[in-house]
mmCIF file of C-alpha atoms in Angstrom:
data_model
loop_
_atom_site.group_PDB
_atom_site.id
_atom_site.type_symbol
_atom_site.label_atom_id
_atom_site.label_comp_id
_atom_site.label_asym_id
_atom_site.label_seq_id
_atom_site.Cartn_x
_atom_site.Cartn_y
_atom_site.Cartn_z
ATOM 1 C CA MET O 883 73.312 -43.360 16.528
ATOM 2 C CA ARG O 884 69.333 -43.388 16.520
ATOM 3 C CA LYS O 885 67.696 -41.193 18.739
ATOM 4 C CA TYR O 886 64.863 -44.108 19.133
ATOM 5 C CA ARG O 887 65.176 -47.678 18.460
ATOM 6 C CA ASN O 888 61.557 -48.283 17.193
ATOM 7 C CA ILE O 889 59.073 -45.237 16.288
ATOM 8 C CA TYR O 890 55.431 -46.195 16.512
ATOM 9 C CA MET O 891 52.334 -44.360 14.920
ATOM 10 C CA LEU O 892 49.121 -44.944 16.461
ATOM 11 C CA ALA O 893 46.028 -44.767 13.795
ATOM 12 C CA PRO O 894 42.545 -45.735 13.234
ATOM 13 C CA TYR O 895 42.052 -48.868 10.768
ATOM 14 C CA ASN O 896 40.699 -48.349 7.636
ATOM 15 C CA SER O 897 39.544 -44.630 8.283
ATOM 16 C CA THR O 898 40.587 -41.518 6.211
ATOM 17 C CA THR O 899 40.883 -37.810 7.513
ATOM 18 C CA GLY O 900 43.727 -35.151 7.320
ATOM 19 C CA GLY O 901 44.947 -36.064 10.913
ATOM 20 C CA ILE O 902 45.195 -39.841 10.053
ATOM 21 C CA GLU O 903 46.810 -39.246 6.467
ATOM 22 C CA LEU O 904 49.623 -36.802 8.581
ATOM 23 C CA GLY O 905 50.191 -40.014 10.431
ATOM 24 C CA HIS O 906 51.092 -41.601 7.641
ATOM 25 C CA GLN O 907 53.272 -38.797 6.350
ATOM 26 C CA LEU O 908 55.128 -39.040 9.191
ATOM 27 C CA ILE O 909 55.872 -42.466 9.253
ATOM 28 C CA ASP O 910 56.745 -42.283 5.322
ATOM 29 C CA TYR O 911 59.489 -39.755 5.829
ATOM 30 C CA LEU O 912 60.784 -41.413 8.629
ATOM 31 C CA ARG O 913 61.145 -45.103 7.008
ATOM 32 C CA ASN O 914 62.774 -42.719 3.694
ATOM 33 C CA LYS O 915 65.322 -42.056 5.988
ATOM 34 C CA ASN O 916 65.668 -45.609 7.344
ATOM 35 C CA GLU O 917 64.360 -45.226 10.499
ATOM 36 C CA ASN O 918 62.577 -48.105 12.142
ATOM 37 C CA ALA O 919 59.084 -46.465 11.898
ATOM 38 C CA PHE O 920 55.635 -48.156 12.170
ATOM 39 C CA ILE O 921 51.817 -47.346 11.656
ATOM 40 C CA VAL O 922 49.955 -49.319 14.586
ATOM 41 C CA TYR O 923 46.209 -49.442 13.639
ATOM 42 C CA ILE O 924 43.801 -49.830 15.966
ATOM 43 C CA GLU O 925 40.148 -50.588 16.025
ATOM 44 C CA CYS O 926 37.969 -50.563 19.081
ATOM 45 C CA ASP O 927 40.532 -48.949 21.150
ATOM 46 C CA LYS O 928 42.546 -52.437 20.477
ATOM 47 C CA ILE O 929 45.439 -53.140 18.234
ATOM 48 C CA HIS O 930 44.120 -54.537 15.150
ATOM 49 C CA LYS O 931 45.706 -57.727 14.304
ATOM 50 C CA ASN O 932 45.262 -57.215 10.487
ATOM 51 C CA ASP O 933 47.171 -58.745 7.325
ATOM 52 C CA HIS O 934 49.509 -56.022 7.056
ATOM 53 C CA ILE O 935 47.519 -54.014 4.476
ATOM 54 C CA VAL O 936 47.837 -50.407 4.353
ATOM 55 C CA THR O 937 44.788 -48.305 4.176
ATOM 56 C CA PRO O 938 44.116 -47.679 0.565
ATOM 57 C CA ALA O 939 43.891 -44.134 0.546
ATOM 58 C CA TYR O 940 47.633 -44.166 1.653
ATOM 59 C CA ALA O 941 49.307 -46.806 -0.154
ATOM 60 C CA GLN O 942 51.452 -44.285 -2.078
ATOM 61 C CA TYR O 943 53.334 -44.123 1.082
ATOM 62 C CA ASN O 944 56.117 -46.119 2.463
ATOM 63 C CA ILE O 945 54.480 -47.709 4.931
ATOM 64 C CA GLN O 946 55.261 -50.839 7.475
ATOM 65 C CA ILE O 947 52.716 -52.329 9.685
ATOM 66 C CA THR O 948 53.162 -53.830 13.152
ATOM 67 C CA ASP O 949 50.401 -55.148 15.693
ATOM 68 C CA ILE O 950 53.216 -55.240 18.625
ATOM 69 C CA ILE O 951 54.589 -52.359 20.488
ATOM 70 C CA GLU O 952 57.510 -52.767 22.440
ATOM 71 C CA ASP O 953 57.469 -51.191 26.093
ATOM 72 C CA HIS O 954 60.889 -50.124 26.040
ATOM 73 C CA LYS O 955 62.379 -46.536 27.073
ATOM 74 C CA ASP O 956 64.206 -46.593 23.812
ATOM 75 C CA ASN O 957 61.522 -46.594 21.838
ATOM 76 C CA ILE O 958 58.667 -44.118 21.357
ATOM 77 C CA LEU O 959 54.878 -44.094 20.566
ATOM 78 C CA ILE O 960 53.313 -41.226 18.958
ATOM 79 C CA LEU O 961 49.672 -40.528 19.876
ATOM 80 C CA PRO O 962 46.933 -38.196 18.264
ATOM 81 C CA GLU O 963 45.022 -36.184 20.753
ATOM 82 C CA VAL O 964 41.997 -38.498 20.839
ATOM 83 C CA PHE O 965 43.972 -41.391 21.751
ATOM 84 C CA PHE O 966 46.216 -40.102 24.866
ATOM 85 C CA ASP O 967 44.439 -42.471 27.356
ATOM 86 C CA TRP O 968 46.961 -45.221 25.628
ATOM 87 C CA ILE O 969 49.573 -43.785 27.941
ATOM 88 C CA LEU O 970 47.862 -45.956 30.526
ATOM 89 C CA LYS O 971 48.708 -49.202 28.778
ATOM 90 C CA PHE O 972 52.559 -48.616 28.808
ATOM 91 C CA LYS O 973 55.196 -48.090 31.381
ATOM 92 C CA HIS O 974 58.450 -47.495 30.092
ATOM 93 C CA ILE O 975 57.961 -46.155 26.478
ATOM 94 C CA GLN O 976 58.532 -42.874 25.434
ATOM 95 C CA ILE O 977 54.990 -40.928 24.512
ATOM 96 C CA GLY O 978 54.849 -38.154 21.859
ATOM 97 C CA CYS O 979 51.421 -36.572 22.554
ATOM 98 C CA TRP O 980 50.569 -35.213 19.169
ATOM 99 C CA TRP O 981 48.143 -32.196 19.322
ATOM 100 C CA MET O 982 46.738 -32.154 15.710
ATOM 101 C CA SER O 983 43.706 -30.541 17.357
ATOM 102 C CA VAL O 984 42.858 -29.067 20.766
ATOM 103 C CA ASP O 985 39.249 -29.074 20.666
ATOM 104 C CA ASN O 986 39.068 -33.141 19.800
ATOM 105 C CA ARG O 987 41.177 -33.684 22.681
ATOM 106 C CA TYR O 988 38.552 -32.742 25.385
ATOM 107 C CA ILE O 989 36.294 -35.439 23.527
ATOM 108 C CA ASN O 990 37.904 -37.943 25.672
ATOM 109 C CA CYS O 991 39.300 -36.748 29.116
ATOM 110 C CA SER O 992 38.544 -35.834 32.314
ATOM 111 C CA LEU O 993 35.082 -34.092 33.367
ATOM 112 C CA HIS O 994 37.665 -31.356 34.984
ATOM 113 C CA ASP O 995 39.267 -30.840 32.064
ATOM 114 C CA VAL O 996 36.608 -30.504 29.694
ATOM 115 C CA ILE O 997 34.727 -27.617 32.377
ATOM 116 C CA ASN O 998 38.042 -25.957 32.248
ATOM 117 C CA PHE O 999 38.516 -25.901 28.676
ATOM 118 C CA LYS O 1000 35.028 -25.096 27.653
ATOM 119 C CA LYS O 1001 34.446 -21.066 27.215
ATOM 120 C CA THR O 1002 30.904 -20.588 28.187
ATOM 121 C CA ILE O 1003 28.567 -21.165 31.092
ATOM 122 C CA SER O 1004 26.103 -23.108 28.805
ATOM 123 C CA ASP O 1005 28.769 -25.528 27.452
ATOM 124 C CA LYS O 1006 30.109 -25.905 30.744
ATOM 125 C CA TRP O 1007 26.722 -27.260 31.894
ATOM 126 C CA ASN O 1008 26.066 -29.377 28.720
ATOM 127 C CA ALA O 1009 29.684 -30.927 29.767
ATOM 128 C CA ILE O 1010 27.914 -31.922 33.413
ATOM 129 C CA HIS O 1011 24.804 -32.890 31.498
ATOM 130 C CA ASP O 1012 26.700 -35.294 29.492
ATOM 131 C CA TYR O 1013 28.777 -36.901 32.445
ATOM 132 C CA ARG O 1014 25.584 -37.190 34.568
ATOM 133 C CA SER O 1015 23.340 -38.460 31.718
ATOM 134 C CA HIS O 1016 25.585 -39.939 29.097
ATOM 135 C CA LYS O 1017 28.288 -41.403 30.827
ATOM 136 C CA LYS O 1018 30.889 -39.242 28.941
ATOM 137 C CA TYR O 1019 33.803 -37.877 30.445
ATOM 138 C CA HIS O 1020 34.531 -40.641 33.122
ATOM 139 C CA ASN O 1021 38.005 -41.087 31.691
ATOM 140 C CA LYS O 1022 41.219 -41.808 33.617
ATOM 141 C CA ASN O 1023 42.922 -40.111 30.915
ATOM 142 C CA SER O 1024 43.479 -36.358 32.063
ATOM 143 C CA ASN O 1025 45.764 -33.333 31.628
ATOM 144 C CA ARG O 1026 46.814 -33.990 35.229
ATOM 145 C CA LEU O 1027 48.027 -37.737 33.909
ATOM 146 C CA LEU O 1028 50.174 -35.733 31.553
ATOM 147 C CA LYS O 1029 52.008 -33.895 33.895
ATOM 148 C CA LYS O 1030 51.995 -37.191 35.909
ATOM 149 C CA GLU O 1031 53.734 -38.617 32.843
ATOM 150 C CA GLU O 1032 56.012 -35.684 31.721
ATOM 151 C CA THR O 1033 59.004 -37.144 32.096
ATOM 152 C CA ARG O 1034 58.631 -39.320 29.260
ATOM 153 C CA ILE O 1035 56.161 -37.366 27.225
ATOM 154 C CA THR O 1036 57.104 -34.846 24.379
ATOM 155 C CA HIS O 1037 54.300 -32.590 23.012
ATOM 156 C CA PHE O 1038 54.134 -32.089 19.364
ATOM 157 C CA TYR O 1039 52.091 -29.178 18.393
ATOM 158 C CA GLN O 1040 50.465 -28.859 14.872
ATOM 159 C CA SER O 1041 49.227 -25.386 15.204
ATOM 160 C CA HIS O 1042 50.446 -22.340 17.051
ATOM 161 C CA TYR O 1043 46.911 -22.276 18.763
ATOM 162 C CA ALA O 1044 47.965 -25.887 20.400
ATOM 163 C CA GLN O 1045 51.315 -24.152 21.272
ATOM 164 C CA PHE O 1046 49.477 -21.280 23.109
ATOM 165 C CA HIS O 1047 47.260 -24.059 24.953
ATOM 166 C CA LEU O 1048 50.307 -26.413 25.805
ATOM 167 C CA TYR O 1049 51.972 -23.260 27.465
ATOM 168 C CA GLN O 1050 48.574 -22.542 29.347
ATOM 169 C CA LEU O 1051 48.694 -26.108 30.962
ATOM 170 C CA GLY O 1052 52.122 -25.300 32.153
ATOM 171 C CA PHE O 1053 54.015 -27.560 29.633
ATOM 172 C CA SER O 1054 57.359 -26.697 28.617
ATOM 173 C CA LYS O 1055 58.630 -30.131 26.824
ATOM 174 C CA VAL O 1056 57.075 -29.155 23.415
ATOM 175 C CA LEU O 1057 58.095 -29.104 19.783
ATOM 176 C CA PRO O 1058 56.373 -28.113 16.595
ATOM 177 C CA LEU O 1059 55.061 -30.884 14.391
ATOM 178 C CA SER O 1060 52.823 -29.329 11.748
ATOM 179 C CA ASP O 1061 51.700 -30.598 8.437
ATOM 180 C CA TYR O 1062 51.356 -29.722 4.831
ATOM 181 C CA ILE O 1063 48.467 -30.301 2.335
ATOM 182 C CA ASN O 1064 48.972 -33.358 -0.326
ATOM 183 C CA ILE O 1065 51.313 -31.924 -2.696
ATOM 184 C CA ASP O 1066 49.872 -33.656 -5.612
ATOM 185 C CA PHE O 1067 47.062 -31.072 -5.091
ATOM 186 C CA ILE O 1068 49.426 -28.322 -5.666
ATOM 187 C CA LYS O 1069 51.142 -29.148 -8.385
ATOM 188 C CA GLU O 1070 47.762 -30.048 -10.221
ATOM 189 C CA ASN O 1071 46.988 -26.019 -9.600
ATOM 190 C CA MET O 1072 50.166 -24.847 -10.166
ATOM 191 C CA ASN O 1073 49.540 -23.445 -13.819
ATOM 192 C CA LEU O 1074 45.798 -23.268 -14.090
ATOM 193 C CA ASP O 1075 44.186 -19.923 -15.476
ATOM 194 C CA TYR O 1076 42.108 -17.866 -12.759
ATOM 195 C CA LYS O 1077 41.256 -15.075 -14.621
ATOM 196 C CA ASN O 1078 37.306 -16.350 -15.084
ATOM 197 C CA LYS O 1079 36.383 -16.884 -11.591
ATOM 198 C CA LYS O 1080 32.262 -16.912 -10.772
ATOM 199 C CA ASP O 1081 30.698 -15.425 -8.032
ATOM 200 C CA ILE O 1082 30.544 -18.709 -6.184
ATOM 201 C CA ILE O 1083 31.191 -18.529 -2.286
ATOM 202 C CA LEU O 1084 32.223 -21.851 -0.804
ATOM 203 C CA TYR O 1085 31.587 -22.778 2.896
ATOM 204 C CA ASN O 1086 32.469 -25.943 4.865
ATOM 205 C CA PRO O 1087 28.970 -27.113 5.955
ATOM 206 C CA GLN O 1088 30.815 -29.299 8.994
ATOM 207 C CA LYS O 1089 31.630 -26.723 10.862
ATOM 208 C CA GLY O 1090 30.346 -23.299 12.164
ATOM 209 C CA LEU O 1091 26.765 -24.056 9.856
ATOM 210 C CA HIS O 1092 24.739 -22.349 12.390
ATOM 211 C CA PHE O 1093 26.900 -18.798 11.772
ATOM 212 C CA THR O 1094 26.973 -19.283 8.203
ATOM 213 C CA GLN O 1095 23.500 -19.763 7.573
ATOM 214 C CA GLN O 1096 22.853 -16.578 9.133
ATOM 215 C CA ILE O 1097 25.023 -15.150 6.467
ATOM 216 C CA MET O 1098 23.554 -16.866 3.723
ATOM 217 C CA ALA O 1099 19.995 -15.730 5.125
ATOM 218 C CA LYS O 1100 21.036 -11.971 4.760
ATOM 219 C CA MET O 1101 22.286 -12.602 1.214
ATOM 220 C CA PRO O 1102 19.778 -14.638 -0.563
ATOM 221 C CA ASP O 1103 20.936 -13.379 -4.303
ATOM 222 C CA CYS O 1104 24.557 -14.666 -3.798
ATOM 223 C CA LYS O 1105 25.657 -18.344 -4.796
ATOM 224 C CA PHE O 1106 26.952 -20.509 -1.671
ATOM 225 C CA ILE O 1107 27.816 -23.844 -2.376
ATOM 226 C CA PRO O 1108 28.635 -26.279 0.705
ATOM 227 C CA LEU O 1109 32.050 -28.626 0.397
ATOM 228 C CA LYS O 1110 30.374 -31.958 0.873
ATOM 229 C CA GLY O 1111 30.306 -35.569 -0.707
ATOM 230 C CA LEU O 1112 32.571 -34.471 -3.164
ATOM 231 C CA SER O 1113 35.308 -36.424 -5.310
ATOM 232 C CA ARG O 1114 38.560 -34.785 -5.038
ATOM 233 C CA VAL O 1115 37.861 -33.907 -8.995
ATOM 234 C CA GLN O 1116 34.826 -32.085 -8.187
ATOM 235 C CA LEU O 1117 36.766 -30.233 -5.122
ATOM 236 C CA LYS O 1118 39.292 -29.290 -7.611
ATOM 237 C CA GLN O 1119 36.625 -28.054 -10.097
ATOM 238 C CA LEU O 1120 34.318 -26.079 -7.468
ATOM 239 C CA PHE O 1121 37.880 -24.382 -5.995
ATOM 240 C CA SER O 1122 39.319 -23.202 -9.636
ATOM 241 C CA GLU O 1123 35.516 -21.451 -10.584
ATOM 242 C CA ALA O 1124 34.874 -19.538 -7.012
ATOM 243 C CA LYS O 1125 36.202 -16.477 -5.881
ATOM 244 C CA LEU O 1126 35.748 -16.826 -2.178
ATOM 245 C CA TYR O 1127 35.806 -19.474 0.764
ATOM 246 C CA ILE O 1128 34.423 -18.825 3.855
ATOM 247 C CA ASP O 1129 34.771 -20.831 6.895
ATOM 248 C CA PHE O 1130 33.550 -19.786 10.791
ATOM 249 C CA GLY O 1131 34.069 -23.134 12.223
ATOM 250 C CA HIS O 1132 36.180 -23.689 15.187
ATOM 251 C CA PHE O 1133 39.395 -24.457 13.746
ATOM 252 C CA PRO O 1134 41.059 -26.940 16.252
ATOM 253 C CA GLY O 1135 44.084 -26.576 14.035
ATOM 254 C CA LYS O 1136 45.517 -25.602 11.203
ATOM 255 C CA ASP O 1137 42.691 -26.905 9.258
ATOM 256 C CA ARG O 1138 43.444 -27.874 5.337
ATOM 257 C CA LEU O 1139 40.351 -26.738 3.281
ATOM 258 C CA HIS O 1140 40.756 -23.133 3.567
ATOM 259 C CA ARG O 1141 44.300 -23.926 2.448
ATOM 260 C CA GLU O 1142 43.441 -26.015 -0.388
ATOM 261 C CA ALA O 1143 40.994 -23.118 -1.400
ATOM 262 C CA ALA O 1144 43.605 -20.548 -1.076
ATOM 263 C CA ILE O 1145 46.143 -22.993 -3.426
ATOM 264 C CA ASN O 1146 43.249 -22.487 -5.985
ATOM 265 C CA LYS O 1147 43.350 -18.467 -5.439
ATOM 266 C CA CYS O 1148 40.042 -18.468 -3.899
ATOM 267 C CA CYS O 1149 40.133 -15.423 -1.301
ATOM 268 C CA ILE O 1150 39.387 -16.220 2.544
ATOM 269 C CA ILE O 1151 37.373 -15.204 5.268
ATOM 270 C CA THR O 1152 37.294 -16.541 8.352
ATOM 271 C CA GLY O 1153 35.858 -16.245 12.004
ATOM 272 C CA LYS O 1154 38.493 -15.510 14.894
ATOM 273 C CA ASN O 1155 38.087 -19.200 16.595
ATOM 274 C CA GLY O 1156 40.739 -21.458 17.581
ATOM 275 C CA ALA O 1157 43.550 -21.621 15.316
ATOM 276 C CA SER O 1158 41.767 -19.052 12.875
ATOM 277 C CA PHE O 1159 42.361 -16.297 15.525
ATOM 278 C CA PHE O 1160 46.335 -16.939 15.188
ATOM 279 C CA TYR O 1161 47.989 -15.067 12.302
ATOM 280 C CA GLU O 1162 50.942 -18.008 12.141
ATOM 281 C CA ASP O 1163 47.965 -20.282 11.640
ATOM 282 C CA VAL O 1164 45.946 -18.204 8.927
ATOM 283 C CA PRO O 1165 48.202 -15.749 7.683
ATOM 284 C CA ILE O 1166 45.523 -13.796 6.800
ATOM 285 C CA GLU O 1167 44.790 -9.603 6.891
ATOM 286 C CA ASN O 1168 42.325 -8.903 9.820
ATOM 287 C CA LYS O 1169 40.178 -7.604 7.382
ATOM 288 C CA TYR O 1170 39.301 -11.198 6.281
ATOM 289 C CA LYS O 1171 38.595 -12.135 9.768
ATOM 290 C CA PHE O 1172 35.364 -11.677 12.286
ATOM 291 C CA GLU O 1173 34.083 -12.688 15.402
ATOM 292 C CA THR O 1174 31.270 -15.177 15.171
ATOM 293 C CA LYS O 1175 28.532 -12.882 16.753
ATOM 294 C CA LYS O 1176 25.406 -11.555 15.339
ATOM 295 C CA SER O 1177 26.634 -7.884 15.451
ATOM 296 C CA ALA O 1178 29.361 -8.528 12.868
ATOM 297 C CA LEU O 1179 26.908 -9.865 10.453
ATOM 298 C CA PRO O 1180 26.772 -6.467 8.353
ATOM 299 C CA ALA O 1181 30.454 -5.897 7.986
ATOM 300 C CA ILE O 1182 30.713 -9.913 6.961
ATOM 301 C CA GLU O 1183 28.309 -9.209 4.404
ATOM 302 C CA LYS O 1184 29.846 -6.059 3.290
ATOM 303 C CA GLN O 1185 33.336 -7.599 2.971
ATOM 304 C CA ILE O 1186 31.890 -10.872 1.408
ATOM 305 C CA ARG O 1187 29.977 -8.443 -1.487
ATOM 306 C CA TYR O 1188 33.400 -6.712 -1.938
ATOM 307 C CA VAL O 1189 35.517 -9.592 -2.176
ATOM 308 C CA LEU O 1190 32.988 -10.934 -5.279
ATOM 309 C CA ALA O 1191 33.247 -7.337 -6.755
ATOM 310 C CA HIS O 1192 36.642 -6.795 -6.521
ATOM 311 C CA TYR O 1193 38.145 -10.039 -6.804
ATOM 312 C CA ASN O 1194 40.935 -9.390 -9.069
ATOM 313 C CA THR O 1195 42.482 -6.839 -6.603
ATOM 314 C CA CYS O 1196 41.300 -8.737 -3.432
ATOM 315 C CA ILE O 1197 43.344 -12.021 -4.639
ATOM 316 C CA ASP O 1198 46.689 -10.539 -4.011
ATOM 317 C CA ASP O 1199 45.913 -9.749 -0.455
ATOM 318 C CA PHE O 1200 46.537 -13.729 -0.180
ATOM 319 C CA GLU O 1201 49.512 -14.074 -1.702
ATOM 320 C CA TYR O 1202 51.655 -14.352 1.525
ATOM 321 C CA LEU O 1203 49.342 -16.998 2.825
ATOM 322 C CA ARG O 1204 50.041 -18.891 -0.794
ATOM 323 C CA LYS O 1205 53.375 -18.545 -0.167
ATOM 324 C CA THR O 1206 53.284 -19.923 3.177
ATOM 325 C CA ILE O 1207 51.641 -23.306 2.183
ATOM 326 C CA MET O 1208 53.854 -23.511 -0.499
ATOM 327 C CA LYS O 1209 56.616 -24.127 2.104
ATOM 328 C CA GLU O 1210 55.078 -26.359 4.549
ATOM 329 C CA GLN O 1211 56.108 -29.857 3.254
ATOM 330 C CA THR O 1212 59.972 -28.296 3.593
ATOM 331 C CA ILE O 1213 59.181 -27.206 7.491
ATOM 332 C CA PHE O 1214 57.446 -30.574 8.009
ATOM 333 C CA TYR O 1215 60.279 -32.472 7.253
ATOM 334 C CA SER O 1216 62.655 -30.019 9.223
ATOM 335 C CA GLU O 1217 60.350 -30.875 12.112
ATOM 336 C CA ILE O 1218 60.435 -34.228 11.958
ATOM 337 C CA GLU O 1219 64.465 -34.348 11.750
ATOM 338 C CA ASN O 1220 64.362 -32.012 14.845
ATOM 339 C CA ALA O 1221 62.205 -34.426 16.851
ATOM 340 C CA PHE O 1222 63.262 -38.036 15.958
ATOM 341 C CA LEU O 1223 66.684 -37.896 13.971
#
């Protein structure tokens, strides 16, 4: 007997991000298990009435599209954290709130929730300013709504950071539903020779750039390359050449770039923000994690220079991270079966 009659996964139409691909991976696995599982594409907050063509980037997955969501208690609708407001559109269907990102949840919710989530006084004041001047955070969608509807909601967490946050909010009906990096990406890099790595430091310019620029200013003799505007082939080439990937962004979930770098035998240095604080999400030794504050800059510079000079020794410190990444797909499939089958 099926646990759910129909399983729907909400996804933006014709868009490509790691989170959107993750939703397609979920439906792919469920359909391969003969479940009635569907992607529901949306555009401008409405169901997209399309010609049932899957977003080309995900054409390799076993996907069926529907533009009808049956509001029945035997069905479940999976919502990424940026679309929790869709709860208000239905009265009976079961809801899966999938916290792929914690921080992105607080883009589309109430001012009260944003202020509670923000850590610094300046960030709280900025939220109030956005509320008054830019009409942000006027949403009915709130954590209070999630508690009001908790009898039909299951919370899924992609990271231990999200799990911890859910417990802080007082939710108890929570289950893991993590992710895995593209398995083809892993297979392509299994048997490559990494003995000729160069003194290249890769970084993500989309997150934590201001702090990374402070590090770069202290190390003008070193080669830093941003991972931006690259094809998959170009990204793979840089990973295969570089000794180190650094990321001092906010890690709203268990991010992918550092895992892709690690599989390509880059050493990893991160901040202690969001998911990167949790060893379960970024399982590297503390000597490779730093507070993102000015006083930490000398220690970060010292560690970066040490890694570049002693790469052949340091790379062994990331063997556990690589082994963990290799197991992710199997774990993800097990989590799906526990939650939906």
